[in-house]
mmCIF file of C-alpha atoms and ligand atoms in Angstrom:
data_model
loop_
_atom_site.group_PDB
_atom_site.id
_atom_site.type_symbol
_atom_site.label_atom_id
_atom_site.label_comp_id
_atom_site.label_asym_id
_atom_site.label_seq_id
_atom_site.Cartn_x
_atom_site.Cartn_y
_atom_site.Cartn_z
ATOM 1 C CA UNK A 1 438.192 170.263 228.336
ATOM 2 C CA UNK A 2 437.236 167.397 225.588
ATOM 3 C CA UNK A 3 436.147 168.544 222.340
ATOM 4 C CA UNK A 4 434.234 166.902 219.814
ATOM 5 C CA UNK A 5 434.390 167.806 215.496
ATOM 6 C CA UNK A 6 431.487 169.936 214.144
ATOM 7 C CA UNK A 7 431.707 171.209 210.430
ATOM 8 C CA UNK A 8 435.312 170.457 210.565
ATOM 9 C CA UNK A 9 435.769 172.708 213.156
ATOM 10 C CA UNK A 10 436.638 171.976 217.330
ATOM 11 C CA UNK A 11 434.582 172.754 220.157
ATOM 12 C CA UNK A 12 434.144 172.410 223.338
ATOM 13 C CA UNK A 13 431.968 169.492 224.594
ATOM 14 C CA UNK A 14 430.818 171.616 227.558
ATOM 15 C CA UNK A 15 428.951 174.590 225.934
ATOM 16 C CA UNK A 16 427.710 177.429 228.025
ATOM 17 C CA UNK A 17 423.734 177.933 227.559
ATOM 18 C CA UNK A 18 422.729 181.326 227.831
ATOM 19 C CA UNK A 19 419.382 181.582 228.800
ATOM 20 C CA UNK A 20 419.516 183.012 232.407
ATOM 21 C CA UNK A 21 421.681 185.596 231.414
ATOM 22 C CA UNK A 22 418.912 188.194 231.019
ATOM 23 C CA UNK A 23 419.564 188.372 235.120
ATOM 24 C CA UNK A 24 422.649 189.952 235.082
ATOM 25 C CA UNK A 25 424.128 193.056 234.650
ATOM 26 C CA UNK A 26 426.875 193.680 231.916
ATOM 27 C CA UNK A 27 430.207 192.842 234.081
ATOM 28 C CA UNK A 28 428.684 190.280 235.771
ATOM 29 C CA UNK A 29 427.922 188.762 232.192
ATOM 30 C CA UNK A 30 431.308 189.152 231.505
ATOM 31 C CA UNK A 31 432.704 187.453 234.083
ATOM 32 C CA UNK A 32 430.374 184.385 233.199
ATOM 33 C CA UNK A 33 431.561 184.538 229.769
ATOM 34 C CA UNK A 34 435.334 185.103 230.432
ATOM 35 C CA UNK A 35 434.611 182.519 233.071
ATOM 36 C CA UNK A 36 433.779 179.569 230.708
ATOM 37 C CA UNK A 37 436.702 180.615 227.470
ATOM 38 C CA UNK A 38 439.210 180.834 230.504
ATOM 39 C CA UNK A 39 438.090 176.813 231.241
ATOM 40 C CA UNK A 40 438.001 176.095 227.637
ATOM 41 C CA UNK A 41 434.457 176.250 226.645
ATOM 42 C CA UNK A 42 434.352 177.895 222.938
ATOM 43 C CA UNK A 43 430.712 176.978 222.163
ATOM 44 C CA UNK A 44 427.321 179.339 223.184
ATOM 45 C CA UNK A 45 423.432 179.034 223.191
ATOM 46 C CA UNK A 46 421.007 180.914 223.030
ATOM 47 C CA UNK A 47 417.453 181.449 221.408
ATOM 48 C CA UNK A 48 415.734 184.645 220.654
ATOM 49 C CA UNK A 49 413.569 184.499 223.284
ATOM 50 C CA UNK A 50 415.571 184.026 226.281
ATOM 51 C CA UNK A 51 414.945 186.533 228.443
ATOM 52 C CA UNK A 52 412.011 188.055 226.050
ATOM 53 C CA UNK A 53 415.114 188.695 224.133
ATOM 54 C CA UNK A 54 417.099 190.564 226.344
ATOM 55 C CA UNK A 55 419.732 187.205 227.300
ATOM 56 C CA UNK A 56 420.761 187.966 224.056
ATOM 57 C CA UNK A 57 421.529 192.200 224.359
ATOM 58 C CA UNK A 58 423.199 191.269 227.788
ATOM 59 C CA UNK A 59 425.736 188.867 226.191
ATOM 60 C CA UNK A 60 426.336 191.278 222.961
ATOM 61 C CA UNK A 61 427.521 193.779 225.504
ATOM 62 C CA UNK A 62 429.298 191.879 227.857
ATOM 63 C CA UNK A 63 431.207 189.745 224.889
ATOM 64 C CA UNK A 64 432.115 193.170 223.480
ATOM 65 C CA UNK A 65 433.656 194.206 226.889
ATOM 66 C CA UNK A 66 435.867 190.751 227.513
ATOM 67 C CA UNK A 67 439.012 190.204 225.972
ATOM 68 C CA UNK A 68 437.250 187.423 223.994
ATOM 69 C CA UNK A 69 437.015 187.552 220.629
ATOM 70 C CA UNK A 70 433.835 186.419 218.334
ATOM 71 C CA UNK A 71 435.896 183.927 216.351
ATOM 72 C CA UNK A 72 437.161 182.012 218.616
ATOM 73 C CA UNK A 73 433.324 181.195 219.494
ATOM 74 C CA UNK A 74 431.143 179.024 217.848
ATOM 75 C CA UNK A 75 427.941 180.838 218.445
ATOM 76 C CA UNK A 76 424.609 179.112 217.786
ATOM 77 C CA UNK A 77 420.817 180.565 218.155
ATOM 78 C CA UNK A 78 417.438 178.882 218.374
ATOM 79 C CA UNK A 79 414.189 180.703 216.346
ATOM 80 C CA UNK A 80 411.091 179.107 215.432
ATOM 81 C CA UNK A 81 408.477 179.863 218.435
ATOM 82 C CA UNK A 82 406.454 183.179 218.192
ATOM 83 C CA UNK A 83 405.448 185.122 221.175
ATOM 84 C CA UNK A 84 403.758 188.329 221.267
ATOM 85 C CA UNK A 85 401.095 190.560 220.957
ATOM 86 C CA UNK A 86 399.766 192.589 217.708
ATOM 87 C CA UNK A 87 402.254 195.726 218.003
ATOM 88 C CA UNK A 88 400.754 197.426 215.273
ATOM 89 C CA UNK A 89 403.708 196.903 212.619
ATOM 90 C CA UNK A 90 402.201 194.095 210.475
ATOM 91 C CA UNK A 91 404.605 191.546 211.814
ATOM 92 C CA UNK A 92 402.997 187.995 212.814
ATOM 93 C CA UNK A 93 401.840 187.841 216.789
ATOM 94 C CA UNK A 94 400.252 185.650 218.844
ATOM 95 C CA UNK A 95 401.661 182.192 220.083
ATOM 96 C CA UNK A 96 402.581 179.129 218.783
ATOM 97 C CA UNK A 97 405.818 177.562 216.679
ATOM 98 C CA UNK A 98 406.527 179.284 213.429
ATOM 99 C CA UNK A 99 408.821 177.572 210.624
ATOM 100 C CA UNK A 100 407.322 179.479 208.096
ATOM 101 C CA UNK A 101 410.113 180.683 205.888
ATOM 102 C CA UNK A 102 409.457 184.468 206.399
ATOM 103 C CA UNK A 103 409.311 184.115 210.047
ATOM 104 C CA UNK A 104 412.541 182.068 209.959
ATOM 105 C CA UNK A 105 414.462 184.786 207.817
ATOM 106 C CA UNK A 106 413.098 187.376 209.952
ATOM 107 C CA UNK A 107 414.403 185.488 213.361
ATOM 108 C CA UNK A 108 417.419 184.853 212.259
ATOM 109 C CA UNK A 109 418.143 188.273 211.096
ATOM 110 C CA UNK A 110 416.308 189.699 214.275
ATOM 111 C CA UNK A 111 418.958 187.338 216.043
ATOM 112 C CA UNK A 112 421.890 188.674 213.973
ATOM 113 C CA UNK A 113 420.959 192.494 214.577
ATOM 114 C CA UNK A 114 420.423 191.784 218.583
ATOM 115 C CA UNK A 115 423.546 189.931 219.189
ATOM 116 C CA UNK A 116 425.294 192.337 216.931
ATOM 117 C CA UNK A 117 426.905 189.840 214.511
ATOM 118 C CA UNK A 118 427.592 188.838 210.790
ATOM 119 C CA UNK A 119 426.600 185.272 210.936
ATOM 120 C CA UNK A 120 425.328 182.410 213.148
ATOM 121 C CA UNK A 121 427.851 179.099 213.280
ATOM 122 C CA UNK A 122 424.740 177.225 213.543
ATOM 123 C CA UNK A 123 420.909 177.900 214.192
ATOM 124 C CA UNK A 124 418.163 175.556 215.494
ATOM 125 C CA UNK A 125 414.455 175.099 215.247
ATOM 126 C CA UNK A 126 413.291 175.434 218.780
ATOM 127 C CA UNK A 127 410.217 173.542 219.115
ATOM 128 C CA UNK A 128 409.000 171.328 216.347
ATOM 129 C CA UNK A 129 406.368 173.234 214.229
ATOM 130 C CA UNK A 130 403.096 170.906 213.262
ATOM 131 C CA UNK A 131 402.453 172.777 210.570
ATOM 132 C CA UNK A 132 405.799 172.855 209.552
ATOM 133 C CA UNK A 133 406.195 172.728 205.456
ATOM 134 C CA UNK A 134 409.852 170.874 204.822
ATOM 135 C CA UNK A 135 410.525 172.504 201.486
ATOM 136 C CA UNK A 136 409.266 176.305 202.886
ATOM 137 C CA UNK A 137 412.167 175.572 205.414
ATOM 138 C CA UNK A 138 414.419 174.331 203.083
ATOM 139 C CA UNK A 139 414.048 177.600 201.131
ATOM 140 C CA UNK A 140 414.407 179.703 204.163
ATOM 141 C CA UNK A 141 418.264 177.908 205.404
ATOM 142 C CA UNK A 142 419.506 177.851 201.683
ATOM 143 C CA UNK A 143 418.801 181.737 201.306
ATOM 144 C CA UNK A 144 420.173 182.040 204.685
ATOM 145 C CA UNK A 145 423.180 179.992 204.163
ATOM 146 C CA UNK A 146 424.243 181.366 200.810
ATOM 147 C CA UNK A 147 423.967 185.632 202.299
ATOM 148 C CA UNK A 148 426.354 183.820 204.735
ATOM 149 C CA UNK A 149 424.362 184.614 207.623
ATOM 150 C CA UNK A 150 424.137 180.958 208.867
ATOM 151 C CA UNK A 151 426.903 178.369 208.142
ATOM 152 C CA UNK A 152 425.282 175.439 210.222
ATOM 153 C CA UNK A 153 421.525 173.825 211.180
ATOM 154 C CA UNK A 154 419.724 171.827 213.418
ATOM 155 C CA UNK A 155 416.509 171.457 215.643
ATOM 156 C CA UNK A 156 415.307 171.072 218.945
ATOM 157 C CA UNK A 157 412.950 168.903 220.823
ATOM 158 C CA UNK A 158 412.683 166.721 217.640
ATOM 159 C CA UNK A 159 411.267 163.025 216.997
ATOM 160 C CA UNK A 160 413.389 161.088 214.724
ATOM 161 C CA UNK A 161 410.319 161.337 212.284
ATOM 162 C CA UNK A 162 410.410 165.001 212.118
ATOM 163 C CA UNK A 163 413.374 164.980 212.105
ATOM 164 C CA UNK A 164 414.152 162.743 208.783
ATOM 165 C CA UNK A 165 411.466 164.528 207.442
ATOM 166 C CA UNK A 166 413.419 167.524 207.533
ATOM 167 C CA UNK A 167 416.354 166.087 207.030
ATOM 168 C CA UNK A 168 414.898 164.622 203.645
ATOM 169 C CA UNK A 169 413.750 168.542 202.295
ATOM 170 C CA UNK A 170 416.839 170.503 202.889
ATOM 171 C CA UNK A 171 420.047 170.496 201.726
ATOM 172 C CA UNK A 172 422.348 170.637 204.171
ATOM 173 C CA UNK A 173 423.569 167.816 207.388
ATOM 174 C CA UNK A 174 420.558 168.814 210.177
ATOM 175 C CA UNK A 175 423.742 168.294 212.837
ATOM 176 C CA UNK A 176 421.970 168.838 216.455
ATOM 177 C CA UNK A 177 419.277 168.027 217.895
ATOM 178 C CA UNK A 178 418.703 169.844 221.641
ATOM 179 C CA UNK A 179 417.106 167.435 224.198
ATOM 180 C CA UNK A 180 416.634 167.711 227.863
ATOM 181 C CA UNK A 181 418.937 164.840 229.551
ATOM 182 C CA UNK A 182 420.467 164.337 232.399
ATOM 183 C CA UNK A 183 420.451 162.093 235.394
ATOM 184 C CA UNK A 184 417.426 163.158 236.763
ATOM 185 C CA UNK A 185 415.628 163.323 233.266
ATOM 186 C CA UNK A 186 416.563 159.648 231.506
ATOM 187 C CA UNK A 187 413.737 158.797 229.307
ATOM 188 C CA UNK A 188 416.300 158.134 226.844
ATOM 189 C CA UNK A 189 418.029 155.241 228.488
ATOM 190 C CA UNK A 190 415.008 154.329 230.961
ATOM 191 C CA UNK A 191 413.404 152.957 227.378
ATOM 192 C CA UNK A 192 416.187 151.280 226.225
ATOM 193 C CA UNK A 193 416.378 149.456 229.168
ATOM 194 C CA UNK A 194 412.774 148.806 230.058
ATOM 195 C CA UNK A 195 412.124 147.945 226.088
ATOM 196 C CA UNK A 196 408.886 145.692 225.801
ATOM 197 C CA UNK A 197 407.958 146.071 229.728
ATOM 198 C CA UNK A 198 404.832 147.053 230.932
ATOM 199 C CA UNK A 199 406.155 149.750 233.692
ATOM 200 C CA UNK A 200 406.177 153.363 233.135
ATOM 201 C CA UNK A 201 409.894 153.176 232.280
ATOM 202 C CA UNK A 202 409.175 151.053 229.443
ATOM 203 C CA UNK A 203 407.307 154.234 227.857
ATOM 204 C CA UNK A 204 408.857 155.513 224.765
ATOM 205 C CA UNK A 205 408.817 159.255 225.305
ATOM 206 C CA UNK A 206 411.454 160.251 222.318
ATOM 207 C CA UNK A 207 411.044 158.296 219.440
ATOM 208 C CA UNK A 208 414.311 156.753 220.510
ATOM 209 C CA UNK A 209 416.142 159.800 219.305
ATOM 210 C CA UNK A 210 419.430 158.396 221.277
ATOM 211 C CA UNK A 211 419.743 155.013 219.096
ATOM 212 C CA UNK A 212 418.909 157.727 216.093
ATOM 213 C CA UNK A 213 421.755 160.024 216.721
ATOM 214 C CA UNK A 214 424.139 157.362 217.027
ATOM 215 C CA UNK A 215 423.332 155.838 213.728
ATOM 216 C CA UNK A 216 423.322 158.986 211.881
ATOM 217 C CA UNK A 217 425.981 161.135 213.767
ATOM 218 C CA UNK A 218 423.980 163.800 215.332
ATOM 219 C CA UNK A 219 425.221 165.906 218.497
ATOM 220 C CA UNK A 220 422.734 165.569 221.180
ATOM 221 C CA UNK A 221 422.600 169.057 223.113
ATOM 222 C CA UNK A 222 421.920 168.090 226.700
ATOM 223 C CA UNK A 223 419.917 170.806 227.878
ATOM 224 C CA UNK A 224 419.282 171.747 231.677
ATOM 225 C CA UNK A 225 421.833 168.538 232.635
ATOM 226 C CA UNK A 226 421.200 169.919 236.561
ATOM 227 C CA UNK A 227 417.282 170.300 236.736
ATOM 228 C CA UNK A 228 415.124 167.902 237.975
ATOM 229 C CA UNK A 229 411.364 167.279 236.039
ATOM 230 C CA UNK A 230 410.308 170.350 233.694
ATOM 231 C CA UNK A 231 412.355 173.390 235.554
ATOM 232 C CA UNK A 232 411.834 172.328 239.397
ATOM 233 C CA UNK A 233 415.658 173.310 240.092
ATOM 234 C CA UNK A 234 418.616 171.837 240.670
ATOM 235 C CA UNK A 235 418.830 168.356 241.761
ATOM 236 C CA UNK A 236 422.129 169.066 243.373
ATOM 237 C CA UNK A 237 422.519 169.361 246.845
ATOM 238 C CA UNK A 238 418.747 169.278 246.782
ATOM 239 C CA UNK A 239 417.565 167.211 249.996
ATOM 240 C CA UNK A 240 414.628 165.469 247.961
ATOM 241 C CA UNK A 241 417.487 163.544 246.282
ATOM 242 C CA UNK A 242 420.078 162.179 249.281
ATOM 243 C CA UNK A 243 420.784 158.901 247.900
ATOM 244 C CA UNK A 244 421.852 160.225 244.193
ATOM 245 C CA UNK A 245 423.679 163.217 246.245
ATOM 246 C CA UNK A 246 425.664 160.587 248.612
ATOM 247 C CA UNK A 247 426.733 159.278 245.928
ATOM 248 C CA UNK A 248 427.756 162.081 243.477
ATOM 249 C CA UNK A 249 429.764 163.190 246.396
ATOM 250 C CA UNK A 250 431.772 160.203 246.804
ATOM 251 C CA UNK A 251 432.185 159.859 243.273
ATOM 252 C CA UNK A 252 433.711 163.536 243.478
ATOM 253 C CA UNK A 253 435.660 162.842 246.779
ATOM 254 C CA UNK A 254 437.267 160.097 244.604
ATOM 255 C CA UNK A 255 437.614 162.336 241.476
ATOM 256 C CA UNK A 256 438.766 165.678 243.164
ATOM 257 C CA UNK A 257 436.154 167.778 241.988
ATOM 258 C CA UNK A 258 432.150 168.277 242.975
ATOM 259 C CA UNK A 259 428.903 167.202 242.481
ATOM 260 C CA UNK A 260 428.493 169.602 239.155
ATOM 261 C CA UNK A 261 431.456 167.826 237.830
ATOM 262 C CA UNK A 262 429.883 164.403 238.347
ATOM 263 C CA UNK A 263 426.877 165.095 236.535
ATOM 264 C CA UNK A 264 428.058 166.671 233.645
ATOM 265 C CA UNK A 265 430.596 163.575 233.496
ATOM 266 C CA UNK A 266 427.258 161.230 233.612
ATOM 267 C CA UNK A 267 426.176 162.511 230.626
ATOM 268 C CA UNK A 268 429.256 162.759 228.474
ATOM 269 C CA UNK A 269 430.168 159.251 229.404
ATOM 270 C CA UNK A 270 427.425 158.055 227.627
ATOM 271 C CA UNK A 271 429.053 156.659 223.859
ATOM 272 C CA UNK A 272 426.735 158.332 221.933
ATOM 273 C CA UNK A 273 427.742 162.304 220.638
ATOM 274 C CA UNK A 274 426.507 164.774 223.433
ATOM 275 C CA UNK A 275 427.794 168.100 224.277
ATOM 276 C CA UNK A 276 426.344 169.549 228.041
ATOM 277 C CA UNK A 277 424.837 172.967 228.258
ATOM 278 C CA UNK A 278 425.385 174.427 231.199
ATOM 279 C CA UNK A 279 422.877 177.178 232.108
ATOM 280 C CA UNK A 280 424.769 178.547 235.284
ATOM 281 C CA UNK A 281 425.372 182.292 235.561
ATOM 282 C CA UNK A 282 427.693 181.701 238.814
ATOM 283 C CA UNK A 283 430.568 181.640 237.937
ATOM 284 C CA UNK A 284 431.902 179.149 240.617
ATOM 285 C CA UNK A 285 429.136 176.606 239.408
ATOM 286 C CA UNK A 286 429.965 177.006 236.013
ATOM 287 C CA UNK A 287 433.949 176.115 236.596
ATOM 288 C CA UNK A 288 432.708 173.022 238.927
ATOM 289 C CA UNK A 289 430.731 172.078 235.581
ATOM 290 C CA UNK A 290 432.860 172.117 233.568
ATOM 291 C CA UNK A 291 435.534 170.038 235.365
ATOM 292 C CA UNK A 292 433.315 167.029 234.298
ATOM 293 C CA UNK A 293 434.426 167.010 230.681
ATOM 294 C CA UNK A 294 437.582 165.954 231.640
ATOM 295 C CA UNK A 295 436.452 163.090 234.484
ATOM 296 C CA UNK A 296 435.967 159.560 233.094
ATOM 297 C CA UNK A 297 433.139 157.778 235.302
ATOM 298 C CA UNK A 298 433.866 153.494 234.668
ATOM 299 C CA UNK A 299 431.002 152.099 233.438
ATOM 300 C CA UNK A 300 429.883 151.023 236.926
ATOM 301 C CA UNK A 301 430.326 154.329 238.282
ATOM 302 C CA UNK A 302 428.080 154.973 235.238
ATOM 303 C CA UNK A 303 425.348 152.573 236.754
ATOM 304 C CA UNK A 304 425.684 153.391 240.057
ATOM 305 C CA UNK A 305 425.088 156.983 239.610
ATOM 306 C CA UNK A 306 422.033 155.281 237.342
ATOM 307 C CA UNK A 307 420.701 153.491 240.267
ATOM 308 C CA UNK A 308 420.874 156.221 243.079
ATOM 309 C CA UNK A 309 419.112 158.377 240.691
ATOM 310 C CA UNK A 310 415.913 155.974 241.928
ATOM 311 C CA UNK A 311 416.463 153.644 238.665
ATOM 312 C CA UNK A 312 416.512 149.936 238.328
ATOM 313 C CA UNK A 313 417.769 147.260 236.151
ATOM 314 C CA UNK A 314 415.114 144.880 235.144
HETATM 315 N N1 LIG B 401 416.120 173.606 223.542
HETATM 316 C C1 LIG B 401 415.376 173.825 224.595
HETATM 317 O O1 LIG B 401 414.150 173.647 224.584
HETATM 318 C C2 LIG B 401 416.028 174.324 225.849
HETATM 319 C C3 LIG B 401 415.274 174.438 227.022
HETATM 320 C C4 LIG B 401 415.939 174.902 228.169
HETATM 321 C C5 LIG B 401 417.283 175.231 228.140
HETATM 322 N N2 LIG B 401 417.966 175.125 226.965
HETATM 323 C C6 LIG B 401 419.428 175.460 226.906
HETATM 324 O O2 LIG B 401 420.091 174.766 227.944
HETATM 325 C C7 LIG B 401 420.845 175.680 228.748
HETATM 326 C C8 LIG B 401 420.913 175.187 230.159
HETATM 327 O O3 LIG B 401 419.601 175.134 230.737
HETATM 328 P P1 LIG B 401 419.400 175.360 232.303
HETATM 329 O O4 LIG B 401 419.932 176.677 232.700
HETATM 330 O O5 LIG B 401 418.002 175.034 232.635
HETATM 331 O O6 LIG B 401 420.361 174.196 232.823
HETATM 332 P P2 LIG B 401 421.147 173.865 234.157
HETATM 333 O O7 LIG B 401 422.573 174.167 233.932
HETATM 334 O O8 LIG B 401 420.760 172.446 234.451
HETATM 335 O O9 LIG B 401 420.529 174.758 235.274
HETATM 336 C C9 LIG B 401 421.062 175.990 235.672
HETATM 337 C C10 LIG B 401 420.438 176.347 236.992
HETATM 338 O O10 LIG B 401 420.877 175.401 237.979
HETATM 339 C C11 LIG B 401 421.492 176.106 239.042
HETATM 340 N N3 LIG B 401 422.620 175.327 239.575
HETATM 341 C C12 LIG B 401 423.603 174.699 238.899
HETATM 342 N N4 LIG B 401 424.462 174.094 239.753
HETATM 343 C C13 LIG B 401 424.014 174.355 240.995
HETATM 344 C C14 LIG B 401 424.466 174.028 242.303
HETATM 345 N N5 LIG B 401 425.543 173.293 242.524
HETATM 346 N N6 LIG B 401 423.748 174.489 243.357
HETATM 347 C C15 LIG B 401 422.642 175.238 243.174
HETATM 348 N N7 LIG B 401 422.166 175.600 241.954
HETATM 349 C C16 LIG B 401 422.849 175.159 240.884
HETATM 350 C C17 LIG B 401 421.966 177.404 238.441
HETATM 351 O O11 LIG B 401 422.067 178.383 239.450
HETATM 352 P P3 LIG B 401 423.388 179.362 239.461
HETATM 353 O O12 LIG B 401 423.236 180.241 238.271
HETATM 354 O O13 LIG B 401 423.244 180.063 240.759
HETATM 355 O O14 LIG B 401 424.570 178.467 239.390
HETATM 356 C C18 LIG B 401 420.851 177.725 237.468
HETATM 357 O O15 LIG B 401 419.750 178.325 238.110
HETATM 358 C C19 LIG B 401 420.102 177.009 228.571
HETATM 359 O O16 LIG B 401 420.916 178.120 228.863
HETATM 360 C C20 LIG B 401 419.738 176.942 227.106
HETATM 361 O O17 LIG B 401 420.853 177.292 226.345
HETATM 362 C C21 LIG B 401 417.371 174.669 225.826
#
C-alpha cells in the first residue's frame, strides 16, 4: 500500500469510507475494519450523518472489539449539513448546510461523543454552506483545535473560490478537499481536455479544483471511485458498461489482480495528490480495492482505460 504525507504524519493512500457501515452488524464491522489495517489502510471516513448517525456507533463498537488500536488510525469526520426535525430540545432543525460556529462545535463534539473518542485527526465541511461566514468558521476550528479536539481541516464538495475564501479566514492549511472522481465520473479531466470546445465535455463543472489542488498541495478525496452518475451503483461488472469492463479486465489479467484494483489504480495514477475512498463493506471487494494502490497503469493504459470509459480525445 502507497502512502502519501499529511501533517507530517503517513497514511494510507487507499482510505476506507465508512458510510455503508450502518448495514452491518458489529462483527461483521469488524471484519471490514480488521479487513482494510490487515492490507495497510490506516486512514477512515465518515460524516455524522451516515447512516442517520448510526455508521458511526457501528464502527465505535466494532473498532473497540478488533485488535486495532485508535492511534494507529488517522480518523477524519465530515459535519456541516443539518437534518432533522424540531425534537423539542432547542437545538437547530430543519434542512440545509450549517457552518455556523455553534452548529460546528456542536457536530464535532456530537461526532467525538458518538464515535467515542478524544479528538478528530482531521474534520471536513461536508457541503459548502452559502451562507457560510469565513471568520464565524474560523472561530469555531481555532476553539476546536486549541481543546485538542481536532488537529486537522478541510472541506468537501468545494469550488476553488470557496475554497480560498476559507482558506483566506482561518488559520490553519484547509488540507482536503472530498470530490466525487473516478472513471465513470471525470468532469475533472473531461474539462481539461475539452478546454474552449463547445461539447458538453468542454463544461466546467468544478471550478477546475484539480489544476487548484496541484498548485496549492491539497489531497483530493476521491469519493465513490466505483459508482457510476450520482449513486446508480457500481460500474463494475455492470453490463451497461462492456467496453470499459473488457478492458479493466485485461488490464487486471495483465496486472494479477481485478477490476476493483484497476480502478482504484486509474485514479491514483493521476499526478496530482488523491487518496481513494473505498465505500465497500465486503470484505473481499475491499482487499481487491485496495490492491490498486500498489499497480502502476503506463500512461497509455491510463488513456485507454480513459477511452473505454466512452471518452474521446479531441
Ligand atoms: N463528501 C461526500 O459528499 C461524499 C459522498 C459520498 C461518499 N463519500 C465518502 O466516500 C466513501 C465511498 O463512497 P461509496 O461507498 O459510494 O463508494 P464506492 O466504493 O464507489 O461504492 C461502494 C459500493 O460499490 C459496491 N461495489 C464495489 N465493488 C464492487 C464490485 N466489484 N461488485 C459489485 N459491487 C461493488 C459496494 O458493494 P459491496 O459493499 O457489496 O462491496 C458498495 O455498495 C464513503 O464511505 C464516504 O466516506 C463522501
Amino acid at each position: 500500500m502507497k502512502q502519501i504525507v499529511i501533517g507530517g504524519k503517513k497514511v494510507s493512500n487507499v482510505a476506507l469510507g465508512i458510510m455503508r457501515m450502518d448495514a452491518l452488524d458489529t462483527d461483521a464491522a469488524t471484519k471490514v475494519i480488521e479487513t482494510a489495517v490487515d492490507n495497510g489502510v490506516n486512514f477512515i471516513d465518515t460524516a455524522d450523518i451516515y447512516g442517520g448517525g448510526k455508521s458511526d456507533l457501528v464502527f465505535r463498537d466494532a473498532l473497540a472489539k478488533s485488535s486495532v488500536s485508535r492511534d494507529d488510525l488517522w480518523i477524519q469526520s465530515k459535519v456541516g449539513i443539518q437534518n432533522g426535525n424540531d425534537d423539542g430540545s432547542g437545538k437547530p432543525y430543519g434542512n440545509r448546510y450549517n457552518f455556523s460556529k455553534q452548529h460546528i462545535i456542536d457536530a464535532v463534539n456530537h461526532e467525538l461523543e458518538s464515535l467515542n473518542l478524544d479528538y478528530l485527526d482531521s474534520v471536513l465541511l461536508h457541503r459548502p454552506d452559502p451562507l457560510m461566514e469565513p471568520d464565524k468558521v474560523a472561530e469555531a476550528f481555532d476553539e476546536l483545535q486549541t481543546a485538542g479536539k481536532v488537529r486537522h481541516f478541510g472541506v468537501s464538495n468545494f469550488n476553488p473560490m470557496q475554497f480560498e475564501m476559507l482558506q483566506r479566514a482561518v488559520s490553519q492549511k484547509l488540507m482536503f478537499n472530498q470530490l466525487q472522481f473516478g472513471i465513470m465520473h471525470s468532469n475533472m479531466i473531461d474539462f481539461g481536455m475539452h478546454t474552449n470546445m463547445q461539447d458538453d465535455r468542454g463544461v466546467d463543472h468544478d471550478g477546475q479544483f484539480l489544476e487548484y489542488s496541484r498548485i496549492h498541495d491539497i489531497v483530493i478525496q476521491a469519493w465513490s471511485p466505483y459508482q457510476w452518475g450520482n449513486f446508480n451503483g457500481p460500474f463494475i461488472d455492470n453490463p451497461k458498461f462492456p467496453e470499459l469492463n473488457k478492458k479493466m479486465q485485461e488490464l487486471a489479467d495483465q496486472y494479477g489482480v481485478t477490476k476493483n484494483a484497476i480502478a482504484t489504480a486509474w485514479i491514483l495514477r493521476h499526478p496530482a495528490k488523491f487518496q481513494v475512498l473505498v465505500g465497500s463493506m465486503n470484505p473481499q471487494h475491499i482487499k481487491e480495492s485496495l490492491a490498486g494502490s500498489d499497480v502502476e497503469l503506463t500512461g497509455q493504459e491510463w488513456y485507454d482505460v480513459y477511452y473505454a470509459a466512452g471518452n474521446d480525445m479531441p
